[in-house]
Every structure is written in structure tokens, then in C-alpha cells.
mmCIF file of C-alpha atoms in Angstrom:
data_model
loop_
_atom_site.group_PDB
_atom_site.id
_atom_site.type_symbol
_atom_site.label_atom_id
_atom_site.label_comp_id
_atom_site.label_asym_id
_atom_site.label_seq_id
_atom_site.Cartn_x
_atom_site.Cartn_y
_atom_site.Cartn_z
ATOM 1 C CA MET A 1 29.967 -8.393 47.790
ATOM 2 C CA LYS A 2 31.563 -9.090 44.420
ATOM 3 C CA LYS A 3 29.354 -12.145 43.906
ATOM 4 C CA SER A 4 26.232 -10.097 44.651
ATOM 5 C CA LEU A 5 27.318 -7.403 42.192
ATOM 6 C CA LEU A 6 28.041 -9.998 39.515
ATOM 7 C CA PHE A 7 24.641 -11.633 40.096
ATOM 8 C CA ALA A 8 22.894 -8.253 39.764
ATOM 9 C CA LEU A 9 24.710 -7.540 36.507
ATOM 10 C CA LEU A 10 23.653 -10.927 35.136
ATOM 11 C CA LEU A 11 20.032 -10.130 35.992
ATOM 12 C CA LEU A 12 20.215 -6.752 34.252
ATOM 13 C CA LEU A 13 21.923 -8.110 31.133
ATOM 14 C CA PRO A 14 18.740 -9.522 29.482
ATOM 15 C CA LEU A 15 16.979 -6.186 30.102
ATOM 16 C CA THR A 16 19.619 -4.267 28.185
ATOM 17 C CA SER A 17 20.314 -6.725 25.370
ATOM 18 C CA ALA A 18 16.895 -8.224 24.531
ATOM 19 C CA ILE A 19 16.518 -5.714 21.660
ATOM 20 C CA GLU A 20 19.490 -3.821 20.253
ATOM 21 C CA PHE A 21 18.343 -0.516 18.812
ATOM 22 C CA ASN A 22 20.623 2.498 19.207
ATOM 23 C CA ILE A 23 20.478 5.990 17.706
ATOM 24 C CA ASN A 24 22.230 9.276 18.392
ATOM 25 C CA SER A 25 20.652 11.778 20.745
ATOM 26 C CA GLU A 26 21.055 14.615 18.203
ATOM 27 C CA TYR A 27 21.013 14.974 14.418
ATOM 28 C CA SER A 28 21.537 17.965 12.158
ATOM 29 C CA GLN A 29 18.837 19.186 9.788
ATOM 30 C CA GLY A 30 18.677 17.423 6.421
ATOM 31 C CA GLY A 31 20.657 14.423 7.612
ATOM 32 C CA ALA A 32 19.647 10.787 7.905
ATOM 33 C CA ILE A 33 19.410 8.181 10.630
ATOM 34 C CA LEU A 34 21.212 4.960 9.686
ATOM 35 C CA THR A 35 20.925 2.306 12.368
ATOM 36 C CA THR A 36 20.279 -1.384 12.996
ATOM 37 C CA ILE A 37 17.647 -3.260 14.987
ATOM 38 C CA SER A 38 18.220 -6.804 16.194
ATOM 39 C CA GLY A 39 16.624 -9.186 18.661
ATOM 40 C CA ASN A 40 14.610 -12.369 18.911
ATOM 41 C CA PHE A 41 11.354 -11.111 17.394
ATOM 42 C CA GLN A 42 8.447 -13.552 17.345
ATOM 43 C CA GLU A 43 7.185 -12.138 14.051
ATOM 44 C CA THR A 44 8.957 -10.352 11.220
ATOM 45 C CA LEU A 45 9.430 -6.659 11.928
ATOM 46 C CA THR A 46 7.790 -4.495 9.246
ATOM 47 C CA GLU A 47 7.594 -0.790 8.459
ATOM 48 C CA GLU A 48 4.060 -0.781 9.890
ATOM 49 C CA ASN A 49 5.586 -1.495 13.322
ATOM 50 C CA ILE A 50 7.636 1.730 13.198
ATOM 51 C CA LEU A 51 5.975 5.016 14.174
ATOM 52 C CA PHE A 52 7.378 8.520 14.578
ATOM 53 C CA TYR A 53 6.345 11.255 16.991
ATOM 54 C CA ARG A 54 7.106 14.946 17.422
ATOM 55 C CA GLY A 55 6.609 15.333 21.142
ATOM 56 C CA HIS A 56 3.421 13.300 21.673
ATOM 57 C CA VAL A 57 1.977 13.868 18.196
ATOM 58 C CA ARG A 58 2.357 11.440 15.289
ATOM 59 C CA ALA A 59 4.676 12.828 12.609
ATOM 60 C CA PRO A 60 5.256 11.676 9.007
ATOM 61 C CA PHE A 61 8.771 10.598 8.025
ATOM 62 C CA ASN A 62 10.322 9.170 4.882
ATOM 63 C CA TYR A 63 11.937 5.902 5.967
ATOM 64 C CA GLU A 64 12.635 2.333 4.898
ATOM 65 C CA LEU A 65 13.397 -0.923 6.680
ATOM 66 C CA LYS A 66 15.393 -3.779 5.168
ATOM 67 C CA LYS A 67 16.456 -7.114 6.588
ATOM 68 C CA ILE A 68 19.839 -8.683 5.835
ATOM 69 C CA LYS A 69 20.208 -12.105 7.410
ATOM 70 C CA ASP A 70 19.043 -11.590 11.039
ATOM 71 C CA ILE A 71 19.548 -7.830 11.280
ATOM 72 C CA TYR A 72 17.139 -5.038 10.331
ATOM 73 C CA TYR A 73 18.574 -1.874 8.787
ATOM 74 C CA LEU A 74 16.580 1.325 9.321
ATOM 75 C CA TYR A 75 16.985 4.477 7.219
ATOM 76 C CA VAL A 76 15.155 7.681 8.204
ATOM 77 C CA ASN A 77 15.411 10.814 6.056
ATOM 78 C CA LEU A 78 15.400 14.023 8.120
ATOM 79 C CA LEU A 79 15.146 16.383 5.150
ATOM 80 C CA ASP A 80 12.573 19.178 5.696
ATOM 81 C CA LYS A 81 12.226 18.344 9.402
ATOM 82 C CA SER A 82 12.425 21.376 11.679
ATOM 83 C CA PRO A 83 14.401 21.492 14.942
ATOM 84 C CA ASN A 84 12.398 19.768 17.666
ATOM 85 C CA ASN A 85 12.241 16.705 19.899
ATOM 86 C CA TYR A 86 11.253 13.465 18.178
ATOM 87 C CA SER A 87 10.989 9.769 18.936
ATOM 88 C CA ILE A 88 10.956 6.452 17.091
ATOM 89 C CA VAL A 89 8.635 3.815 18.558
ATOM 90 C CA LEU A 90 8.488 0.110 17.737
ATOM 91 C CA GLU A 91 4.855 -0.809 18.359
ATOM 92 C CA GLU A 92 2.823 -4.047 18.361
ATOM 93 C CA ILE A 93 5.894 -6.264 18.508
ATOM 94 C CA GLU A 94 6.619 -9.456 20.422
ATOM 95 C CA TYR A 95 10.126 -10.504 21.364
ATOM 96 C CA LEU A 96 11.907 -12.867 23.704
ATOM 97 C CA GLN A 97 13.628 -11.649 26.834
ATOM 98 C CA GLY A 98 15.190 -14.703 28.388
ATOM 99 C CA ASN A 99 12.391 -17.269 28.430
ATOM 100 C CA LYS A 100 9.606 -14.665 28.486
ATOM 101 C CA ILE A 101 7.661 -13.253 25.555
ATOM 102 C CA LEU A 102 7.179 -9.498 25.855
ATOM 103 C CA ASN A 103 4.947 -7.221 23.798
ATOM 104 C CA GLU A 104 6.083 -3.858 25.131
ATOM 105 C CA ASN A 105 6.754 -0.858 22.900
ATOM 106 C CA ILE A 106 10.370 0.192 22.417
ATOM 107 C CA GLN A 107 11.083 3.915 22.165
ATOM 108 C CA ARG A 108 14.182 5.874 21.201
ATOM 109 C CA ASN A 109 14.297 9.673 21.505
ATOM 110 C CA PHE A 110 16.301 12.157 19.465
ATOM 111 C CA SER A 111 16.339 15.839 18.616
ATOM 112 C CA ILE A 112 17.063 17.798 15.453
ATOM 113 C CA THR A 113 19.349 20.785 15.969
ATOM 114 C CA ASN A 114 19.631 24.111 14.157
ATOM 115 C CA ALA A 115 22.763 22.972 12.321
ATOM 116 C CA THR A 116 22.528 21.649 8.743
ATOM 117 C CA VAL A 117 24.483 18.767 7.210
ATOM 118 C CA ASP A 118 26.632 19.328 4.127
ATOM 119 C CA PHE A 119 24.631 16.907 1.996
ATOM 120 C CA THR A 120 21.747 14.464 2.176
ATOM 121 C CA ILE A 121 21.309 10.927 0.786
ATOM 122 C CA ASN A 122 18.216 9.200 -0.605
ATOM 123 C CA SER A 123 18.770 5.642 0.612
ATOM 124 C CA GLY A 124 19.941 3.473 3.463
ATOM 125 C CA ALA A 125 21.069 -0.151 3.238
ATOM 126 C CA ILE A 126 21.156 -1.512 -0.315
ATOM 127 C CA ILE A 127 20.399 -5.113 -1.287
ATOM 128 C CA THR A 128 21.194 -5.721 -4.931
ATOM 129 C CA GLU A 129 22.298 -8.178 -7.563
ATOM 130 C CA ASP A 130 23.204 -5.482 -10.073
ATOM 131 C CA ASP A 131 25.036 -2.168 -10.196
ATOM 132 C CA PHE A 132 23.390 0.472 -8.023
ATOM 133 C CA SER A 133 23.256 4.228 -7.482
ATOM 134 C CA ILE A 134 22.877 6.773 -4.665
ATOM 135 C CA THR A 135 21.476 10.289 -5.053
ATOM 136 C CA ILE A 136 23.021 13.107 -3.012
ATOM 137 C CA GLN A 137 22.227 16.833 -2.693
ATOM 138 C CA ASN A 138 24.312 19.745 -1.456
ATOM 139 C CA LEU A 139 22.408 21.554 1.334
ATOM 140 C CA GLN A 140 25.016 24.238 1.932
ATOM 141 C CA ASP A 141 25.187 27.695 0.347
ATOM 142 C CA LYS A 142 28.624 26.961 -1.063
ATOM 143 C CA LYS A 143 30.375 24.379 -3.207
ATOM 144 C CA ILE A 144 31.333 21.123 -1.439
ATOM 145 C CA SER A 145 33.273 17.976 -2.326
ATOM 146 C CA VAL A 146 31.945 14.517 -1.454
ATOM 147 C CA ALA A 147 34.315 11.559 -1.327
ATOM 148 C CA SER A 148 32.931 8.071 -1.995
ATOM 149 C CA ASP A 149 34.742 4.907 -0.968
ATOM 150 C CA TYR A 150 33.386 1.564 -2.204
ATOM 151 C CA ILE A 151 35.806 -0.818 -3.920
ATOM 152 C CA ILE A 152 37.329 2.280 -5.534
ATOM 153 C CA SER A 153 37.540 5.859 -4.252
ATOM 154 C CA THR A 154 36.247 8.913 -6.123
ATOM 155 C CA THR A 155 35.432 12.558 -5.388
ATOM 156 C CA THR A 156 32.397 14.520 -6.588
ATOM 157 C CA ASP A 157 31.938 18.302 -6.503
ATOM 158 C CA LEU A 158 28.490 19.803 -5.954
ATOM 159 C CA TYR A 159 27.415 23.423 -6.167
ATOM 160 C CA SER A 160 24.883 24.806 -3.704
ATOM 161 C CA GLY A 161 21.581 22.907 -4.032
ATOM 162 C CA GLU A 162 22.937 20.645 -6.787
ATOM 163 C CA ILE A 163 21.688 17.052 -6.984
ATOM 164 C CA LYS A 164 23.828 14.268 -8.417
ATOM 165 C CA THR A 165 23.420 10.531 -8.824
ATOM 166 C CA LEU A 166 26.498 8.450 -8.022
ATOM 167 C CA ASP A 167 26.750 5.116 -9.857
ATOM 168 C CA PHE A 168 28.594 2.117 -8.418
ATOM 169 C CA GLU A 169 29.593 -1.191 -9.992
ATOM 170 C CA ILE A 170 29.581 -4.535 -8.185
ATOM 171 C CA VAL A 171 31.980 -6.403 -10.475
ATOM 172 C CA GLU A 172 34.580 -6.756 -7.728
ATOM 173 C CA ALA A 173 32.139 -6.920 -4.820
ATOM 174 C CA ILE A 174 32.055 -10.011 -2.626
ATOM 175 C CA PRO A 175 28.629 -11.705 -2.886
ATOM 176 C CA SER A 176 26.623 -12.522 0.254
ATOM 177 C CA GLU A 177 28.792 -10.297 2.422
ATOM 178 C CA ILE A 178 27.963 -6.890 3.863
ATOM 179 C CA GLN A 179 30.334 -4.206 2.653
ATOM 180 C CA THR A 180 30.246 -0.485 3.395
ATOM 181 C CA LEU A 181 29.905 2.489 1.089
ATOM 182 C CA LYS A 182 31.349 5.555 2.794
ATOM 183 C CA LEU A 183 30.255 9.020 1.651
ATOM 184 C CA SER A 184 31.920 11.961 3.354
ATOM 185 C CA SER A 185 32.541 15.700 3.163
ATOM 186 C CA SER A 186 34.450 17.934 5.552
ATOM 187 C CA THR A 187 31.745 17.723 8.262
ATOM 188 C CA THR A 188 29.264 15.022 7.186
ATOM 189 C CA THR A 189 29.758 11.256 6.878
ATOM 190 C CA TYR A 190 27.409 8.393 6.002
ATOM 191 C CA GLU A 191 28.248 4.683 6.078
ATOM 192 C CA ILE A 192 25.775 2.722 3.964
ATOM 193 C CA PRO A 193 25.648 -1.111 4.150
ATOM 194 C CA ILE A 194 25.811 -2.817 0.728
ATOM 195 C CA TYR A 195 24.738 -6.453 0.368
ATOM 196 C CA VAL A 196 25.351 -8.013 -3.047
ATOM 197 C CA LEU A 197 23.315 -11.122 -3.788
ATOM 198 C CA GLU A 198 24.949 -14.157 -5.276
ATOM 199 C CA LYS A 199 23.393 -15.139 -8.589
ATOM 200 C CA PRO A 200 22.670 -18.888 -8.739
ATOM 201 C CA ARG A 201 23.890 -20.710 -11.818
ATOM 202 C CA GLY A 202 21.274 -22.016 -14.217
ATOM 203 C CA GLN A 203 18.589 -19.890 -12.625
ATOM 204 C CA THR A 204 15.217 -19.821 -14.402
ATOM 205 C CA PRO A 205 14.518 -16.335 -15.809
ATOM 206 C CA VAL A 206 12.107 -14.386 -13.641
ATOM 207 C CA LYS A 207 8.632 -13.582 -14.938
ATOM 208 C CA PHE A 208 6.581 -10.691 -13.643
ATOM 209 C CA GLU A 209 4.135 -8.078 -14.901
ATOM 210 C CA PHE A 210 2.013 -5.087 -13.949
ATOM 211 C CA ASP A 211 -1.699 -5.733 -13.371
ATOM 212 C CA ILE A 212 -2.632 -3.099 -15.990
ATOM 213 C CA SER A 213 -1.230 -2.343 -19.433
ATOM 214 C CA SER A 214 -1.261 1.463 -19.022
ATOM 215 C CA LEU A 215 -2.413 4.208 -16.672
ATOM 216 C CA ASN A 216 -4.204 7.415 -17.691
ATOM 217 C CA VAL A 217 -4.637 10.205 -15.144
ATOM 218 C CA SER A 218 -6.122 13.684 -15.655
ATOM 219 C CA LEU A 219 -5.936 16.289 -12.913
ATOM 220 C CA ASP A 220 -6.794 19.900 -12.268
ATOM 221 C CA LEU A 221 -4.025 22.277 -11.188
ATOM 222 C CA ASN A 222 -2.728 21.964 -7.622
ATOM 223 C CA LYS A 223 -4.473 18.663 -7.016
ATOM 224 C CA ASN A 224 -3.167 15.269 -5.987
ATOM 225 C CA THR A 225 -4.284 11.688 -6.336
ATOM 226 C CA THR A 226 -3.034 8.226 -5.444
ATOM 227 C CA ARG A 227 -3.235 5.109 -7.586
ATOM 228 C CA THR A 228 -2.471 1.560 -6.477
ATOM 229 C CA ILE A 229 -0.498 -0.477 -9.000
ATOM 230 C CA TYR A 230 0.180 -4.184 -8.560
ATOM 231 C CA VAL A 231 3.302 -6.106 -9.569
ATOM 232 C CA LYS A 232 2.584 -9.810 -10.070
ATOM 233 C CA ASN A 233 5.054 -12.693 -10.087
ATOM 234 C CA THR A 234 3.817 -14.829 -12.991
ATOM 235 C CA GLY A 235 6.633 -17.356 -12.733
ATOM 236 C CA GLU A 236 7.025 -20.425 -10.555
ATOM 237 C CA GLU A 237 10.011 -19.277 -8.486
ATOM 238 C CA THR A 238 10.106 -16.590 -5.799
ATOM 239 C CA ILE A 239 11.557 -13.290 -7.017
ATOM 240 C CA PHE A 240 13.879 -11.937 -4.357
ATOM 241 C CA GLN A 241 14.054 -8.335 -5.531
ATOM 242 C CA VAL A 242 12.313 -6.017 -8.005
ATOM 243 C CA LYS A 243 13.533 -2.440 -8.470
ATOM 244 C CA LEU A 244 11.126 0.309 -9.521
ATOM 245 C CA SER A 245 11.907 3.670 -11.099
ATOM 246 C CA LEU A 246 10.091 6.599 -12.715
ATOM 247 C CA ASP A 247 11.256 8.480 -15.792
ATOM 248 C CA ASP A 248 12.779 11.871 -14.999
ATOM 249 C CA GLU A 249 9.891 13.950 -16.350
ATOM 250 C CA LEU A 250 7.299 11.873 -14.484
ATOM 251 C CA GLU A 251 9.322 12.062 -11.282
ATOM 252 C CA ARG A 252 8.651 15.816 -11.204
ATOM 253 C CA TYR A 253 5.006 15.047 -10.393
ATOM 254 C CA ALA A 254 4.967 11.557 -8.905
ATOM 255 C CA GLN A 255 6.560 9.370 -6.294
ATOM 256 C CA LEU A 256 6.241 5.709 -5.302
ATOM 257 C CA SER A 257 5.555 4.262 -1.871
ATOM 258 C CA LYS A 258 8.242 1.631 -2.601
ATOM 259 C CA TYR A 259 11.189 1.622 -4.939
ATOM 260 C CA GLU A 260 12.260 -1.930 -4.085
ATOM 261 C CA LEU A 261 10.088 -5.023 -3.618
ATOM 262 C CA PHE A 262 11.345 -8.159 -1.920
ATOM 263 C CA ASN A 263 10.355 -11.836 -1.843
ATOM 264 C CA LEU A 264 7.551 -11.943 -4.402
ATOM 265 C CA SER A 265 6.175 -15.474 -4.282
ATOM 266 C CA SER A 266 4.515 -17.093 -7.287
ATOM 267 C CA ASP A 267 1.159 -15.480 -8.248
ATOM 268 C CA PHE A 268 1.620 -12.876 -5.509
ATOM 269 C CA LEU A 269 0.281 -9.362 -6.196
ATOM 270 C CA TYR A 270 2.506 -6.733 -4.569
ATOM 271 C CA PRO A 271 0.769 -3.337 -4.161
ATOM 272 C CA VAL A 272 2.663 -0.127 -4.879
ATOM 273 C CA GLU A 273 1.099 3.302 -4.364
ATOM 274 C CA LEU A 274 1.778 6.004 -6.946
ATOM 275 C CA THR A 275 1.101 9.515 -5.623
ATOM 276 C CA ILE A 276 0.760 12.279 -8.221
ATOM 277 C CA VAL A 277 0.774 16.023 -7.463
ATOM 278 C CA SER A 278 -0.265 18.167 -10.441
ATOM 279 C CA GLY A 279 1.553 21.443 -9.647
ATOM 280 C CA ASP A 280 0.453 24.911 -10.775
ATOM 281 C CA LEU A 281 1.100 24.766 -14.551
ATOM 282 C CA PRO A 282 -0.776 22.816 -17.256
ATOM 283 C CA ASP A 283 1.196 19.937 -18.736
ATOM 284 C CA LYS A 284 0.848 16.691 -20.646
ATOM 285 C CA ILE A 285 3.439 13.928 -20.457
ATOM 286 C CA LEU A 286 3.719 10.274 -21.425
ATOM 287 C CA GLU A 287 6.418 8.606 -19.343
ATOM 288 C CA ASN A 288 7.097 5.162 -17.913
ATOM 289 C CA LEU A 289 7.206 3.332 -14.630
ATOM 290 C CA THR A 290 9.936 0.692 -14.973
ATOM 291 C CA ALA A 291 10.356 -2.535 -13.000
ATOM 292 C CA PHE A 292 13.652 -4.431 -13.182
ATOM 293 C CA SER A 293 14.800 -7.779 -11.779
ATOM 294 C CA ALA A 294 17.601 -10.189 -12.713
ATOM 295 C CA GLY A 295 18.094 -8.685 -16.151
ATOM 296 C CA VAL A 296 14.366 -8.582 -16.966
ATOM 297 C CA GLU A 297 12.715 -5.183 -17.470
ATOM 298 C CA ILE A 298 9.046 -4.290 -17.893
ATOM 299 C CA ILE A 299 7.437 -0.867 -18.335
ATOM 300 C CA LEU A 300 4.070 0.679 -17.556
ATOM 301 C CA PRO A 301 3.197 3.712 -19.736
ATOM 302 C CA ILE A 302 1.676 6.533 -17.675
ATOM 303 C CA ASN A 303 -0.220 9.277 -19.494
ATOM 304 C CA LEU A 304 -0.572 12.319 -17.230
ATOM 305 C CA THR A 305 -2.621 15.344 -18.286
ATOM 306 C CA ILE A 306 -2.829 18.469 -16.126
ATOM 307 C CA PHE A 307 -5.649 20.833 -17.109
ATOM 308 C CA PRO A 308 -6.044 24.492 -16.091
ATOM 309 C CA GLY A 309 -9.713 23.922 -15.167
ATOM 310 C CA ILE A 310 -11.644 21.398 -13.112
ATOM 311 C CA VAL A 311 -11.843 18.038 -14.842
ATOM 312 C CA GLU A 312 -13.144 14.650 -14.019
ATOM 313 C CA GLU A 313 -10.339 12.238 -13.298
ATOM 314 C CA VAL A 314 -9.777 9.563 -15.916
ATOM 315 C CA THR A 315 -8.690 6.310 -14.359
ATOM 316 C CA THR A 316 -8.212 2.707 -15.285
ATOM 317 C CA GLU A 317 -10.211 1.400 -12.338
ATOM 318 C CA LYS A 318 -11.152 -2.267 -12.640
ATOM 319 C CA SER A 319 -14.781 -3.230 -13.122
ATOM 320 C CA CYS A 320 -16.875 -5.038 -10.523
ATOM 321 C CA SER A 321 -16.556 -8.384 -12.318
ATOM 322 C CA GLU A 322 -12.782 -7.970 -12.690
ATOM 323 C CA ILE A 323 -12.338 -7.821 -8.920
ATOM 324 C CA GLY A 324 -14.559 -10.894 -8.420
ATOM 325 C CA GLY A 325 -17.734 -9.067 -7.426
ATOM 326 C CA ALA A 326 -21.318 -8.821 -8.614
ATOM 327 C CA THR A 327 -23.881 -6.024 -8.850
ATOM 328 C CA CYS A 328 -26.883 -6.408 -6.549
ATOM 329 C CA SER A 329 -28.834 -4.181 -4.172
ATOM 330 C CA ALA A 330 -27.161 -3.210 -0.909
ATOM 331 C CA ASN A 331 -29.827 -5.028 1.146
ATOM 332 C CA ALA A 332 -29.245 -8.267 -0.714
ATOM 333 C CA CYS A 333 -25.413 -8.462 -0.494
ATOM 334 C CA ASP A 334 -24.106 -11.042 1.959
ATOM 335 C CA GLY A 335 -20.566 -9.632 2.140
ATOM 336 C CA ILE A 336 -18.451 -6.494 1.689
ATOM 337 C CA ILE A 337 -19.744 -3.733 -0.603
ATOM 338 C CA GLU A 338 -17.221 -1.657 -2.596
ATOM 339 C CA ILE A 339 -18.041 1.382 -4.737
ATOM 340 C CA VAL A 340 -16.844 0.556 -8.271
ATOM 341 C CA GLU A 341 -17.590 2.834 -11.223
ATOM 342 C CA GLY A 342 -20.088 4.707 -9.028
ATOM 343 C CA LYS A 343 -22.145 1.600 -8.236
ATOM 344 C CA ASN A 344 -22.349 -0.906 -5.386
ATOM 345 C CA CYS A 345 -20.187 -3.968 -6.035
ATOM 346 C CA CYS A 346 -20.904 -6.963 -3.810
ATOM 347 C CA LEU A 347 -17.827 -9.030 -2.897
ATOM 348 C CA GLY A 348 -20.036 -11.707 -1.349
ATOM 349 C CA LEU A 349 -23.214 -13.503 -2.419
ATOM 350 C CA CYS A 350 -26.297 -11.754 -3.805
ATOM 351 C CA GLU A 351 -29.338 -13.044 -1.880
ATOM 352 C CA GLU A 352 -33.059 -12.599 -2.694
ATOM 353 C CA GLU A 353 -34.347 -9.374 -1.191
ATOM 354 C CA THR A 354 -36.881 -9.878 1.651
ATOM 355 C CA SER A 355 -37.649 -6.356 2.814
ATOM 356 C CA GLU A 356 -40.749 -5.272 4.772
ATOM 357 C CA GLY A 357 -41.993 -3.349 1.738
ATOM 358 C CA GLY A 358 -41.992 -6.517 -0.384
ATOM 359 C CA THR A 359 -43.921 -8.448 2.296
ATOM 360 C CA SER A 360 -46.616 -5.729 2.487
ATOM 361 C CA PHE A 361 -47.204 -5.805 -1.265
ATOM 362 C CA LYS A 362 -47.547 -9.599 -1.194
ATOM 363 C CA LEU A 363 -50.137 -9.391 1.619
ATOM 364 C CA ILE A 364 -52.213 -6.805 -0.275
ATOM 365 C CA GLY A 365 -52.124 -9.022 -3.365
ATOM 366 C CA TRP A 366 -53.452 -12.023 -1.467
ATOM 367 C CA ILE A 367 -56.276 -9.946 0.062
ATOM 368 C CA LEU A 368 -57.330 -8.667 -3.377
ATOM 369 C CA LEU A 369 -57.321 -12.219 -4.721
ATOM 370 C CA VAL A 370 -59.584 -13.460 -1.885
ATOM 371 C CA VAL A 371 -61.986 -10.513 -2.432
ATOM 372 C CA LEU A 372 -62.225 -11.294 -6.155
ATOM 373 C CA ILE A 373 -62.990 -14.948 -5.414
ATOM 374 C CA LEU A 374 -65.751 -13.986 -2.948
ATOM 375 C CA VAL A 375 -67.283 -11.539 -5.446
ATOM 376 C CA GLY A 376 -67.280 -14.269 -8.079
ATOM 377 C CA ILE A 377 -69.036 -16.727 -5.779
ATOM 378 C CA LEU A 378 -71.742 -14.195 -4.851
ATOM 379 C CA PHE A 379 -72.288 -13.340 -8.507
ATOM 380 C CA TYR A 380 -72.627 -17.026 -9.363
ATOM 381 C CA PHE A 381 -75.258 -17.755 -6.707
ATOM 382 C CA LYS A 382 -77.225 -14.607 -7.485
ATOM 383 C CA LYS A 383 -77.405 -15.357 -11.181
ATOM 384 C CA PHE A 384 -78.341 -19.010 -11.083
ATOM 385 C CA ARG A 385 -80.728 -18.906 -8.106
ATOM 386 C CA GLY A 386 -82.635 -16.023 -9.741
ATOM 387 C CA ALA A 387 -82.985 -18.084 -12.930
ATOM 388 C CA LYS A 388 -84.549 -21.081 -11.128
ATOM 389 C CA ALA A 389 -87.626 -19.087 -9.895
ATOM 390 C CA PRO A 390 -88.960 -18.131 -13.375
ATOM 391 C CA ALA A 391 -88.507 -21.713 -14.523
ATOM 392 C CA LYS A 392 -90.835 -23.023 -11.820
ATOM 393 C CA GLY A 393 -93.499 -20.352 -12.692
ATOM 394 C CA ALA A 394 -93.410 -21.329 -16.364
ATOM 395 C CA ALA A 395 -94.029 -24.977 -15.476
ATOM 396 C CA LYS A 396 -97.122 -24.129 -13.454
ATOM 397 C CA LEU A 397 -98.523 -21.948 -16.289
ATOM 398 C CA LEU A 398 -97.994 -24.751 -18.816
ATOM 399 C CA ALA A 399 -99.876 -27.280 -16.606
ATOM 400 C CA LYS A 400 -102.779 -24.890 -16.222
ATOM 401 C CA MET A 401 -103.071 -24.437 -20.000
ATOM 402 C CA LYS A 402 -103.191 -28.210 -20.490
ATOM 403 C CA LYS A 403 -106.103 -28.550 -18.036
ATOM 404 C CA GLU A 404 -108.083 -25.958 -19.899
#
């Protein structure tokens, strides 16, 4: 009996431990999910593999996924999410269970209650080679105190609704080891993994740049737009991490799809989406998007103008030739057609147009040519044959005159 029970447990063990992904069954409003995902995935797990549902309907969430060694760290912000039943689903993944490769979805369910956390945080696991910061906000209607414990311990007071940025130094941190930053109030606690990278000695300075020198955007009131900006590694070595930030004034209107980029290989263009919402008041600002890595900092000036009336957006969209395309008619493009500057841009080869209309015109031309040739031949024979008859009559008249 005991042997049978042990054998059954051994059979069930792979089913329960193939993928380790655990979350709480309940969370308070405004909080955050901080969890890990591990397993023998056949391909790297990405944020595109993670979907969220409210009941059976897809729901948008602010989240990020980072990998430290062989473990994935998932952060999900629950701010502005109403009480309801939700689920996190890992989709389109392949992983090993024993000696079998499975491609089944993995789902974890949770609910958001009517309670509200004391404070919220803006980040999950942090991978850094420099000093870092965490932003917190008091969600209560009273003053709270938040204790932070990372290398040294401090306490921060926040009034109702107040937002503060907590700065942390890594001077005494242990490189290449995961340490924990603990943030806590009387009823709310977060434990954030911190992984400090070890800086190699004699490392070649990193080289990277934005794909454009500046960005100009004009919007009407209460409108939004999205621009894609590329960060390019122009050096020869892979850049492990690039941090992005917006100036305070610009951050009132804009947000980035990513604030950290990882593993930029040489000549690689990393896309970052900048979403801008104009608001309900006219404004004009010139602020910067900043990228920072290994002591190197670059900036992208962003000129944002918000008009009270309807305006045509001013962009720095690349031309057809700049994206490797050519302008030709849609019927003659052997490839993908993109709309650039209001015109068709062919990203393939431009071939000679052979439409039915062109063939018809050629046929009519040939017919007209044949008709003209026939008319010319008839005219020739009519003219010269008519001339021969009078010549013969004149010869006979001349002979008759000689006889007389």
C-alpha cells in the first residue's frame, strides 16, 4: 500500500513542478503582484506570452517581466483596477514535463477585493549597475509612514495622495547576487528583488544613439498619438542594460512602453513606443527623453505643442528612401506597400506595369499602323497606274502625226 502511494506521488510530481508559477488568490486595490516563474521553457518567455483576463474578456494591465539567471520575475500593477475576478495566462509557450514537450496554456486566477493598500509601487525586480530609485504613492486618506530596508533602513512619511521617489545606493551591494528591498507600512509590505551587475574591468565604453535627432509633435486638445523611437547600439559589444526616463514636465503628457532595455546587440535597433496624451489645456514644452547606460547618457529633445483647435500633426516620419523603399505604382510593386508621407512606398522591387488597359492601347496602335500602311499602298497603286494610261495614249498620237 505504501509503495503504491509513493509511486502515485512520484507520477504526480512532474505535473505539479513542471512550471512553478504561484500567486495569491486575493489582492487589495492599488497593490501589485510580485511573483516568479520558473521551468524548463523551450524558448525564452517574453511579455507577449503573458495575457490578462477579467472573467473571459481580455483586460489591459501595466506589467513587466525580467529574467535573472534562470528565473523570471513578474510585476503586475493593480492600480485603477476595480474589484472583480481576473486571471493571468501564459500562452503560446513550450516547456518540458519529464521527457515530453508540452505547449499547453498555464492559468492562474486571482480576485481584487474592496480593500485598498496603504501605498503602491511603480516597479518590480530591478536589474542595475548603478544607483536606482523606486516611486511610491500613498493611497489612503491619511498620513502614513513607509519603512525601507536595503543595506540601510530609513522611514518616509507621505500625506494622502502624495508621491515620492526613494533613492538607493549600491556602493555596499554585493554584485551578481539577488538581494531584497523591503518596503512596508502598518498593513502593506512589498519585497522587491534587486540584482546588481558586476562591472567588468577595462570594459570598452558603450556606444548607442537614438535613430532621430529630435521629435516634434503637435496635437489638438484631448487627443493622443503614439510615436516609435529606436535606440541603436552603435558599438561592437552587447549593451546589457539601457535605462530610459522622461523629464518631469514631459511626463505629465507622455509615457514609454519600456523604461529599461536589455541585451542590445551591435547594430540592433530596439523599438520604444512613446504615447502622448494632450490633455484639455493648450501648452508648449521642450523637454528631453534620456537614455543612460554604464555612465554614458544621450538625450532626445521632444518639442510638444498642444493647440486649442484642430491641427495637422507634425512628425519626423522617415521618407520612403530612408526606410529602404521606392516609389512606384501599387500594381507594379513586388513586395509590401507602406504609406509614407501620404504616398505608396514599395519595400520590394518595382516591376514594369502590364495591366489590361496598357495591352488594349498597344493593340489599337498596331491596328492603326496596319491601316495606314494599307492606305499608303492603295494610294501608291492608284497614282502610278493612272499615270501609265495617258503615257500610252500620247505615244500613239505621236506615231500618227509622224505618218501624216
